[in-house]
CSV table of C-alpha atoms in Angstrom, one decimal:
chain,number,residue,atom,x,y,z
A,11,UNK,CA,94.4,-148.1,162.7
A,12,UNK,CA,96.7,-150.1,164.8
A,13,UNK,CA,100.4,-149.1,165.2
A,14,UNK,CA,103.3,-150.2,167.3
A,15,UNK,CA,106.3,-148.5,169.0
A,16,UNK,CA,109.9,-148.8,167.9
A,17,UNK,CA,109.0,-148.8,164.2
A,18,UNK,CA,107.3,-152.2,164.4
A,19,UNK,CA,104.5,-153.3,162.1
A,20,UNK,CA,102.0,-156.1,162.6
A,21,UNK,CA,104.2,-158.3,160.4
A,22,UNK,CA,107.5,-157.5,162.1
A,23,UNK,CA,106.3,-158.5,165.5
A,24,UNK,CA,107.5,-161.9,166.7
A,25,UNK,CA,105.9,-164.2,169.3
A,26,UNK,CA,107.4,-163.7,172.8
A,27,UNK,CA,108.3,-160.0,172.5
A,28,UNK,CA,106.8,-157.2,174.4
A,29,UNK,CA,105.2,-154.7,172.1
A,30,UNK,CA,103.5,-151.4,172.7
A,31,UNK,CA,100.2,-151.0,170.9
A,32,UNK,CA,98.4,-147.8,169.9
A,33,UNK,CA,95.1,-147.5,168.1
A,34,UNK,CA,91.5,-148.7,168.2
A,35,UNK,CA,90.1,-151.6,170.2
A,36,UNK,CA,86.6,-153.0,170.7
A,37,UNK,CA,85.9,-154.4,174.2
A,38,UNK,CA,83.8,-157.5,174.6
A,39,UNK,CA,83.0,-159.9,177.5
A,40,UNK,CA,80.9,-163.0,178.1
A,41,UNK,CA,77.5,-161.3,178.1
A,42,UNK,CA,78.1,-158.9,175.2
A,43,UNK,CA,79.4,-161.8,173.0
A,44,UNK,CA,76.4,-163.9,173.8
A,45,UNK,CA,74.2,-161.0,172.7
A,46,UNK,CA,76.3,-160.4,169.7
A,47,UNK,CA,76.1,-163.9,168.3
A,48,UNK,CA,72.4,-164.1,169.1
A,49,UNK,CA,71.8,-160.9,167.1
A,50,UNK,CA,73.7,-162.4,164.1
A,51,UNK,CA,71.6,-165.6,164.4
A,52,UNK,CA,68.5,-163.5,164.4
A,53,UNK,CA,69.3,-160.9,161.8
A,54,UNK,CA,71.8,-162.7,159.6
A,55,UNK,CA,74.1,-159.7,159.9
A,56,UNK,CA,76.7,-158.6,162.5
A,57,UNK,CA,75.5,-155.6,164.5
A,58,UNK,CA,79.0,-154.1,164.2
A,59,UNK,CA,81.6,-154.1,161.5
A,60,UNK,CA,84.7,-155.7,162.9
A,61,UNK,CA,86.8,-155.9,159.7
A,62,UNK,CA,90.4,-155.3,160.4
A,63,UNK,CA,89.8,-154.6,164.1
A,64,UNK,CA,91.4,-155.8,167.3
A,65,UNK,CA,89.0,-157.3,169.9
A,66,UNK,CA,89.9,-156.7,173.5
A,67,UNK,CA,88.5,-159.2,176.1
A,68,UNK,CA,87.9,-156.6,178.8
A,69,UNK,CA,85.4,-154.3,180.5
A,70,UNK,CA,86.2,-151.0,182.2
A,71,UNK,CA,85.3,-150.4,185.9
A,72,UNK,CA,82.2,-148.2,186.4
A,73,UNK,CA,84.7,-145.2,186.8
A,74,UNK,CA,84.6,-144.8,183.0
A,75,UNK,CA,81.8,-142.3,183.7
A,76,UNK,CA,84.0,-140.0,185.8
A,77,UNK,CA,87.5,-140.5,184.4
A,78,UNK,CA,88.7,-143.0,187.1
A,79,UNK,CA,88.3,-146.2,185.1
A,80,UNK,CA,90.6,-149.2,185.3
A,81,UNK,CA,90.6,-151.7,182.6
A,82,UNK,CA,92.5,-154.9,182.0
A,83,UNK,CA,92.4,-158.1,180.2
A,84,UNK,CA,90.0,-160.9,181.3
A,85,UNK,CA,90.7,-164.6,180.8
A,86,UNK,CA,90.7,-165.4,177.0
A,87,UNK,CA,89.9,-169.0,177.7
A,88,UNK,CA,86.2,-168.2,178.4
A,89,UNK,CA,85.8,-166.2,175.1
A,90,UNK,CA,87.6,-168.8,173.0
A,91,UNK,CA,84.4,-170.3,171.6
A,92,UNK,CA,83.6,-167.0,169.9
A,93,UNK,CA,87.0,-166.6,168.3
A,94,UNK,CA,86.3,-168.5,165.0
A,95,UNK,CA,83.2,-166.5,164.3
A,96,UNK,CA,84.9,-163.2,165.1
A,97,UNK,CA,87.7,-164.2,162.6
A,98,UNK,CA,85.1,-165.0,160.0
A,99,UNK,CA,83.7,-161.5,160.5
A,100,UNK,CA,87.1,-160.1,159.6
A,101,UNK,CA,88.6,-159.5,163.1
A,102,UNK,CA,92.4,-159.0,162.8
A,103,UNK,CA,93.1,-160.4,166.2
A,104,UNK,CA,92.6,-160.4,169.9
A,105,UNK,CA,93.9,-158.9,173.2
A,106,UNK,CA,93.3,-160.9,176.3
A,107,UNK,CA,95.0,-162.9,179.1
A,108,UNK,CA,96.3,-166.4,179.2
A,109,UNK,CA,95.7,-169.4,176.9
A,110,UNK,CA,92.9,-170.3,174.5
A,111,UNK,CA,91.2,-173.7,174.5
A,112,UNK,CA,92.7,-176.3,172.2
A,113,UNK,CA,92.1,-175.7,168.6
A,114,UNK,CA,91.6,-171.9,168.9
A,115,UNK,CA,95.2,-170.9,168.2
A,116,UNK,CA,95.0,-173.0,165.0
A,117,UNK,CA,92.0,-171.0,163.9
A,118,UNK,CA,93.8,-167.8,164.5
A,119,UNK,CA,96.9,-169.0,162.6
A,120,UNK,CA,94.8,-170.2,159.7
A,121,UNK,CA,93.3,-166.7,159.3
A,122,UNK,CA,96.8,-165.1,159.8
A,123,UNK,CA,95.3,-163.4,162.9
A,124,UNK,CA,97.2,-162.2,166.0
A,125,UNK,CA,96.9,-162.7,169.7
A,126,UNK,CA,98.3,-160.3,172.3
A,127,UNK,CA,98.4,-160.9,176.0
A,128,UNK,CA,97.9,-157.8,178.1
A,129,UNK,CA,99.3,-157.7,181.7
A,130,UNK,CA,96.8,-159.2,184.1
A,131,UNK,CA,95.6,-156.9,186.8
A,132,UNK,CA,97.4,-153.8,185.6
A,133,UNK,CA,94.0,-152.0,185.6
A,134,UNK,CA,95.0,-148.6,186.8
A,135,UNK,CA,98.0,-148.5,184.4
A,136,UNK,CA,96.0,-149.4,181.4
A,137,UNK,CA,93.2,-147.1,182.6
A,138,UNK,CA,95.4,-144.1,181.9
A,139,UNK,CA,96.3,-145.3,178.5
A,140,UNK,CA,92.8,-145.4,177.0
A,141,UNK,CA,90.5,-142.7,175.7
A,142,UNK,CA,87.0,-142.3,177.1
A,143,UNK,CA,85.2,-145.5,176.3
A,144,UNK,CA,82.5,-144.9,173.6
A,145,UNK,CA,79.6,-147.4,174.0
A,146,UNK,CA,78.6,-148.9,170.7
A,147,UNK,CA,76.3,-151.7,171.6
A,148,UNK,CA,74.4,-153.1,174.6
A,149,UNK,CA,74.8,-150.0,176.7
A,150,UNK,CA,72.4,-151.5,179.2
A,151,UNK,CA,75.1,-154.0,180.2
A,152,UNK,CA,77.0,-151.2,181.9
A,153,UNK,CA,80.7,-151.8,181.9
A,154,UNK,CA,80.1,-155.0,179.9
A,155,UNK,CA,78.7,-153.1,176.9
A,156,UNK,CA,80.8,-153.2,173.7
A,157,UNK,CA,83.0,-150.1,173.8
A,158,UNK,CA,85.2,-148.5,171.3
A,159,UNK,CA,88.4,-147.3,172.9
A,160,UNK,CA,91.6,-145.7,171.6
A,161,UNK,CA,94.7,-147.0,173.4
A,162,UNK,CA,98.1,-145.4,173.5
A,163,UNK,CA,101.4,-147.1,174.3
A,164,UNK,CA,99.7,-150.2,175.6
A,165,UNK,CA,102.2,-152.9,176.6
A,166,UNK,CA,101.3,-156.4,175.4
A,167,UNK,CA,103.1,-159.7,174.9
A,168,UNK,CA,102.9,-161.0,171.4
A,169,UNK,CA,101.5,-164.5,171.9
A,170,UNK,CA,100.5,-165.4,168.3
A,171,UNK,CA,102.2,-163.5,165.6
A,172,UNK,CA,101.1,-162.8,162.1
A,173,UNK,CA,103.3,-165.6,160.8
A,174,UNK,CA,101.6,-168.1,163.0
A,175,UNK,CA,104.4,-168.5,165.6
A,176,UNK,CA,103.0,-169.2,169.1
A,177,UNK,CA,104.5,-168.2,172.4
A,178,UNK,CA,103.0,-169.7,175.5
B,13,UNK,CA,80.3,-152.2,227.9
B,14,UNK,CA,81.8,-150.2,225.0
B,15,UNK,CA,79.0,-148.9,222.8
B,16,UNK,CA,80.1,-148.1,219.2
B,17,UNK,CA,78.1,-145.9,216.9
B,18,UNK,CA,76.7,-148.0,214.1
B,19,UNK,CA,77.2,-145.1,211.6
B,20,UNK,CA,80.8,-144.9,212.5
B,21,UNK,CA,81.3,-148.6,211.6
B,22,UNK,CA,79.5,-148.2,208.2
B,23,UNK,CA,81.6,-145.1,207.3
B,24,UNK,CA,84.9,-146.6,208.3
B,25,UNK,CA,84.2,-149.9,206.5
B,26,UNK,CA,83.3,-148.0,203.4
B,27,UNK,CA,86.5,-145.9,203.6
B,28,UNK,CA,88.5,-149.2,204.2
B,29,UNK,CA,87.2,-150.9,201.1
B,30,UNK,CA,87.7,-147.9,198.9
B,31,UNK,CA,91.2,-147.6,200.2
B,32,UNK,CA,91.9,-151.4,199.7
B,33,UNK,CA,91.0,-151.0,196.0
B,34,UNK,CA,93.3,-148.1,195.3
B,35,UNK,CA,96.1,-147.9,197.9
B,36,UNK,CA,96.0,-150.9,200.3
B,37,UNK,CA,98.2,-150.9,203.3
B,38,UNK,CA,99.5,-154.4,202.4
B,39,UNK,CA,101.2,-152.9,199.2
B,40,UNK,CA,102.5,-149.8,200.9
B,41,UNK,CA,106.2,-150.8,200.8
B,42,UNK,CA,106.1,-153.3,197.9
B,43,UNK,CA,108.1,-153.1,194.7
B,44,UNK,CA,108.0,-155.9,192.2
B,45,UNK,CA,111.3,-155.1,190.7
B,46,UNK,CA,114.1,-157.3,191.9
B,47,UNK,CA,117.9,-156.8,191.3
B,48,UNK,CA,118.4,-160.2,189.7
B,49,UNK,CA,115.6,-159.7,187.1
B,50,UNK,CA,116.6,-159.8,183.4
B,51,UNK,CA,115.3,-156.9,181.3
B,52,UNK,CA,112.3,-158.8,180.1
B,53,UNK,CA,110.9,-159.6,183.6
B,54,UNK,CA,112.0,-156.3,184.9
B,55,UNK,CA,110.0,-154.5,182.2
B,56,UNK,CA,106.9,-156.3,183.3
B,57,UNK,CA,107.6,-155.7,187.0
B,58,UNK,CA,108.0,-152.0,186.2
B,59,UNK,CA,104.4,-151.9,184.8
B,60,UNK,CA,103.2,-153.5,188.1
B,61,UNK,CA,105.0,-150.8,190.1
B,62,UNK,CA,103.7,-148.1,187.9
B,63,UNK,CA,100.2,-149.6,188.3
B,64,UNK,CA,100.4,-149.2,192.1
B,65,UNK,CA,101.7,-145.7,191.8
B,66,UNK,CA,98.9,-144.6,189.4
B,67,UNK,CA,96.2,-146.3,191.4
B,68,UNK,CA,97.2,-144.5,194.6
B,69,UNK,CA,97.7,-141.1,193.0
B,70,UNK,CA,94.7,-141.0,190.7
B,71,UNK,CA,92.2,-143.1,192.8
B,72,UNK,CA,91.8,-145.7,190.1
B,73,UNK,CA,91.2,-149.3,191.2
B,74,UNK,CA,94.5,-151.3,191.1
B,75,UNK,CA,92.6,-154.0,189.1
B,76,UNK,CA,89.4,-154.0,187.1
B,77,UNK,CA,88.4,-157.0,189.2
B,78,UNK,CA,87.5,-155.2,192.5
B,79,UNK,CA,86.9,-158.6,194.0
B,80,UNK,CA,84.5,-160.1,196.5
B,81,UNK,CA,84.5,-158.3,199.9
B,82,UNK,CA,85.8,-160.4,202.8
B,83,UNK,CA,85.8,-159.3,206.4
B,84,UNK,CA,87.4,-161.0,209.4
B,85,UNK,CA,86.2,-159.6,212.6
B,86,UNK,CA,87.6,-159.9,216.2
B,87,UNK,CA,84.9,-158.8,218.6
B,88,UNK,CA,85.3,-158.5,222.4
B,89,UNK,CA,82.5,-159.6,224.6
B,90,UNK,CA,82.2,-156.1,226.1
B,91,UNK,CA,81.3,-154.4,222.7
B,92,UNK,CA,77.9,-153.5,221.5
B,93,UNK,CA,76.4,-151.2,218.9
B,94,UNK,CA,74.0,-148.4,218.7
B,95,UNK,CA,71.0,-148.3,216.4
B,96,UNK,CA,70.0,-151.9,217.0
B,97,UNK,CA,71.6,-153.3,213.8
B,98,UNK,CA,73.5,-156.5,213.7
B,99,UNK,CA,77.2,-156.1,213.1
B,100,UNK,CA,76.7,-158.0,209.8
B,101,UNK,CA,74.2,-155.5,208.6
B,102,UNK,CA,76.6,-152.6,209.5
B,103,UNK,CA,79.6,-154.2,207.7
B,104,UNK,CA,77.5,-155.0,204.6
B,105,UNK,CA,76.2,-151.4,204.4
B,106,UNK,CA,79.8,-150.2,204.5
B,107,UNK,CA,80.8,-152.5,201.7
B,108,UNK,CA,77.8,-151.5,199.6
B,109,UNK,CA,78.6,-147.8,200.0
B,110,UNK,CA,82.3,-148.4,199.1
B,111,UNK,CA,81.5,-150.2,195.9
B,112,UNK,CA,78.8,-147.7,194.9
B,113,UNK,CA,80.6,-144.4,195.8
B,114,UNK,CA,84.0,-145.7,194.8
B,115,UNK,CA,82.9,-146.6,191.2
B,116,UNK,CA,84.2,-150.1,191.9
B,117,UNK,CA,83.2,-153.1,189.9
B,118,UNK,CA,80.5,-155.3,191.6
B,119,UNK,CA,81.3,-158.9,190.9
B,120,UNK,CA,79.3,-160.8,193.4
B,121,UNK,CA,76.3,-162.7,191.9
B,122,UNK,CA,73.4,-164.0,193.7
B,123,UNK,CA,73.6,-167.7,192.9
B,124,UNK,CA,76.2,-170.1,191.4
B,125,UNK,CA,73.8,-171.0,188.6
B,126,UNK,CA,71.4,-168.2,187.9
B,127,UNK,CA,74.3,-165.7,188.4
B,128,UNK,CA,72.2,-162.5,188.6
B,129,UNK,CA,74.2,-159.5,189.7
B,130,UNK,CA,72.4,-157.4,192.3
B,131,UNK,CA,74.9,-154.6,191.7
B,132,UNK,CA,75.9,-154.1,195.3
B,133,UNK,CA,78.8,-156.5,195.7
B,134,UNK,CA,76.8,-158.1,198.5
B,135,UNK,CA,76.8,-160.4,200.3
B,136,UNK,CA,80.1,-159.7,201.9
B,137,UNK,CA,81.8,-162.9,203.2
B,138,UNK,CA,82.4,-162.5,206.9
B,139,UNK,CA,84.0,-164.5,209.6
B,140,UNK,CA,83.7,-163.7,213.3
B,141,UNK,CA,85.9,-164.5,216.2
B,142,UNK,CA,85.0,-163.9,219.8
B,143,UNK,CA,87.6,-162.5,222.2
B,144,UNK,CA,87.8,-161.0,225.6
B,145,UNK,CA,87.7,-157.3,226.6
B,146,UNK,CA,86.3,-154.5,224.5
B,147,UNK,CA,88.4,-155.0,221.3
B,148,UNK,CA,86.8,-154.6,217.9
B,149,UNK,CA,89.2,-155.3,215.0
B,150,UNK,CA,87.9,-155.5,211.4
B,151,UNK,CA,90.1,-156.9,208.8
B,152,UNK,CA,89.2,-156.3,205.2
B,153,UNK,CA,90.3,-158.3,202.1
B,154,UNK,CA,89.5,-157.7,198.4
B,155,UNK,CA,90.4,-160.7,196.3
B,156,UNK,CA,89.5,-161.3,192.6
B,157,UNK,CA,88.4,-164.3,190.8
B,158,UNK,CA,91.7,-165.0,189.0
B,159,UNK,CA,93.7,-165.9,192.1
B,160,UNK,CA,90.8,-167.3,194.1
B,161,UNK,CA,90.2,-169.8,191.3
B,162,UNK,CA,93.8,-171.2,191.5
B,163,UNK,CA,93.8,-171.6,195.3
B,164,UNK,CA,93.6,-175.1,196.6
B,165,UNK,CA,93.0,-177.3,199.6
B,166,UNK,CA,93.9,-180.9,200.3
B,167,UNK,CA,93.9,-183.4,203.2
B,168,UNK,CA,97.3,-185.1,203.5
B,169,UNK,CA,98.3,-188.0,205.6
B,170,UNK,CA,100.2,-186.9,208.7
B,171,UNK,CA,103.2,-188.9,207.5
B,172,UNK,CA,103.6,-186.5,204.6
B,173,UNK,CA,105.0,-183.9,207.0
B,174,UNK,CA,106.5,-180.6,205.9
B,175,UNK,CA,107.9,-182.2,202.8
B,176,UNK,CA,104.5,-183.3,201.6
B,177,UNK,CA,102.9,-179.9,202.5
B,178,UNK,CA,105.7,-178.0,200.6
B,179,UNK,CA,105.2,-180.3,197.6
B,180,UNK,CA,101.5,-179.6,197.5
B,181,UNK,CA,102.1,-175.9,197.7
B,182,UNK,CA,104.7,-175.9,194.9
B,183,UNK,CA,102.4,-178.0,192.6
B,184,UNK,CA,99.5,-175.7,193.3
B,185,UNK,CA,101.7,-172.7,192.3
B,186,UNK,CA,103.1,-174.6,189.2
B,187,UNK,CA,99.6,-175.5,187.9
B,188,UNK,CA,98.4,-171.9,188.6
B,189,UNK,CA,101.2,-170.5,186.4
B,190,UNK,CA,100.2,-167.1,185.1
B,191,UNK,CA,96.4,-167.7,185.6
B,192,UNK,CA,96.3,-166.1,189.0
B,193,UNK,CA,98.4,-163.0,188.1
B,194,UNK,CA,101.8,-163.7,189.9
B,195,UNK,CA,104.1,-162.7,191.6
B,196,UNK,CA,102.0,-164.5,194.2
B,197,UNK,CA,101.5,-163.6,197.9
B,198,UNK,CA,101.1,-167.2,199.2
B,199,UNK,CA,98.9,-167.6,202.2
B,200,UNK,CA,99.1,-171.0,203.8
B,201,UNK,CA,97.1,-172.7,206.4
B,202,UNK,CA,98.2,-176.1,207.9
B,203,UNK,CA,96.2,-178.1,210.5
B,204,UNK,CA,92.7,-177.5,211.8
B,205,UNK,CA,89.8,-179.1,209.9
B,206,UNK,CA,88.7,-179.2,206.3
B,207,UNK,CA,86.6,-176.1,206.6
B,208,UNK,CA,88.7,-174.0,209.0
B,209,UNK,CA,92.2,-174.6,207.3
B,210,UNK,CA,91.1,-172.3,204.4
B,211,UNK,CA,90.3,-169.6,206.9
B,212,UNK,CA,93.7,-170.0,208.4
B,213,UNK,CA,95.3,-169.6,205.0
B,214,UNK,CA,93.4,-166.4,204.4
B,215,UNK,CA,94.1,-165.1,207.8
B,216,UNK,CA,97.8,-165.5,207.2
B,217,UNK,CA,97.4,-163.0,204.3
B,218,UNK,CA,95.9,-160.6,206.8
B,219,UNK,CA,98.3,-160.9,209.7
B,220,UNK,CA,101.4,-161.6,207.5
B,221,UNK,CA,102.7,-164.1,210.1
B,222,UNK,CA,105.0,-167.0,209.5
B,223,UNK,CA,104.4,-169.6,212.2
B,224,UNK,CA,106.7,-172.3,210.8
B,225,UNK,CA,110.1,-171.0,209.5
B,226,UNK,CA,111.2,-174.5,208.5
B,227,UNK,CA,108.2,-175.0,206.2
B,228,UNK,CA,108.8,-171.6,204.6
B,229,UNK,CA,112.5,-172.4,203.9
B,230,UNK,CA,111.5,-175.7,202.4
B,231,UNK,CA,108.9,-174.0,200.1
B,232,UNK,CA,111.5,-171.4,199.0
B,233,UNK,CA,114.0,-174.1,198.2
B,234,UNK,CA,111.5,-176.1,196.1
B,235,UNK,CA,110.3,-172.9,194.4
B,236,UNK,CA,113.6,-172.8,192.6
B,237,UNK,CA,112.0,-175.5,190.2
B,238,UNK,CA,109.3,-173.1,189.1
B,239,UNK,CA,109.9,-172.0,185.6
B,240,UNK,CA,107.9,-168.8,185.3
B,241,UNK,CA,108.1,-165.2,186.5
B,242,UNK,CA,106.1,-162.1,186.7
B,243,UNK,CA,102.5,-162.7,185.3
B,244,UNK,CA,103.5,-166.3,184.2
B,245,UNK,CA,106.0,-165.1,181.5
B,246,UNK,CA,109.6,-166.1,181.4
B,247,UNK,CA,111.4,-165.1,184.6
B,248,UNK,CA,112.5,-166.1,188.0
B,249,UNK,CA,110.0,-164.5,190.4
B,250,UNK,CA,106.7,-166.3,190.6
B,251,UNK,CA,106.4,-165.7,194.4
B,252,UNK,CA,106.6,-162.3,196.2
B,253,UNK,CA,106.0,-163.5,199.8
B,254,UNK,CA,104.9,-166.5,201.9
B,255,UNK,CA,102.8,-166.4,205.0
B,256,UNK,CA,101.9,-169.4,207.2
B,257,UNK,CA,99.5,-170.1,210.0
B,258,UNK,CA,99.5,-173.5,211.7
B,259,UNK,CA,96.7,-174.8,213.9
B,260,UNK,CA,95.9,-177.8,216.1
B,261,UNK,CA,94.4,-180.8,214.2
B,262,UNK,CA,93.2,-184.4,214.5
B,263,UNK,CA,95.6,-187.3,215.1
B,264,UNK,CA,94.7,-188.7,211.6
B,265,UNK,CA,94.7,-185.5,209.6
B,266,UNK,CA,97.0,-183.0,208.0
B,267,UNK,CA,94.8,-180.4,206.2
B,268,UNK,CA,96.6,-177.9,204.0
B,269,UNK,CA,95.1,-174.9,202.3
B,270,UNK,CA,96.9,-172.4,200.0
B,271,UNK,CA,95.3,-169.1,199.2
B,272,UNK,CA,97.2,-167.6,196.2
B,273,UNK,CA,96.9,-163.9,196.1
B,274,UNK,CA,97.7,-162.0,192.9
B,275,UNK,CA,100.1,-159.0,192.8
B,276,UNK,CA,97.1,-156.8,193.7
B,277,UNK,CA,97.4,-157.9,197.3
B,278,UNK,CA,94.6,-155.9,199.0
B,279,UNK,CA,94.3,-156.3,202.8
B,280,UNK,CA,94.0,-153.9,205.7
B,281,UNK,CA,92.3,-153.4,209.0
B,282,UNK,CA,90.5,-150.9,211.2
B,283,UNK,CA,90.4,-150.9,215.0
B,284,UNK,CA,87.8,-149.3,217.3
């Protein structure tokens, strides 16, 4: 479940505002996404149910094993090509950094998805606002595995809101 | 001849790189909050200040991108090392230890196309400079991919002068926008040659010198036209500080390099 501070709901957020997010996120990066789509191509089914979830373009530092992890958003641009498929699988939206390639925001709007930008490089700050990362898939990729994390009071800038307004 | 224990170099380099990732001397007196910020920009700057505080007090890396390891070495001609290792080998051992023991992310891959990660953050990228006497100074720099990717170099015509140099720098910052995680610490090299001007730009981030006040003033003036602030979002503070090194050059050349450093400005030095 995702919730926001100050009584906001997903539908009351508007593009441009700073929101504070709490709830469950799934972390993905370049390598884990490549594996994820290859698994779907091979097995015809997603290895993880992403319905209604927020996908975070990020990987913790190796300190996740001793409680000193930092984590922060990576550049969304590189993950843009995976967005349409993740939306098809029911993802609610994305947390990342910077712009998407042309066409990707339109995909998100069409599916009434959302996009939040986390603050780049605030790794230590965000590191104190996550639960212990729980590896779900591709653990052999180390920090680049797909993790489930619970975040608390996570500041983000609303970049595409549920009504389709875009803030750049 | 001053003989320095190789183990000592390894351990101090290791300590330096752990320190650079969590509490670098270059950020010691820095706050990103400015009195003229509106509430929006200020609330983002507050997160960056809090990020520095948490990193230092909890030993967490400032940024999840723990960067490539760069070292700039000044070595006197009367310095030698025990154990028969090259200085490069000692420095790299120190870096490898820091990234392993410090639970830091290893981001250096072995080739631009195969991109295998050996998991050591090696090689380190090292520049040597010879000097007289028995000095050994090792500067360390940790810099991530985001701000390195928006740095730039150009060869201007000498007639472009300070005006042309300032324009190039402002355009580089404008096109970088939020991609390199501003407020930027801007390292500028002017002069020298195609290859060495970039080193001058990086050295300016290490020594924090301003060797041309007139150019700095011009850049500050032109920076008023930039239309973004902290992290590229609406605001007035895309730049935190500007450093400049100038160098001799050729009669027909005006090389300029600008090394944009993100808000996680991680530089420091050790002396023996």
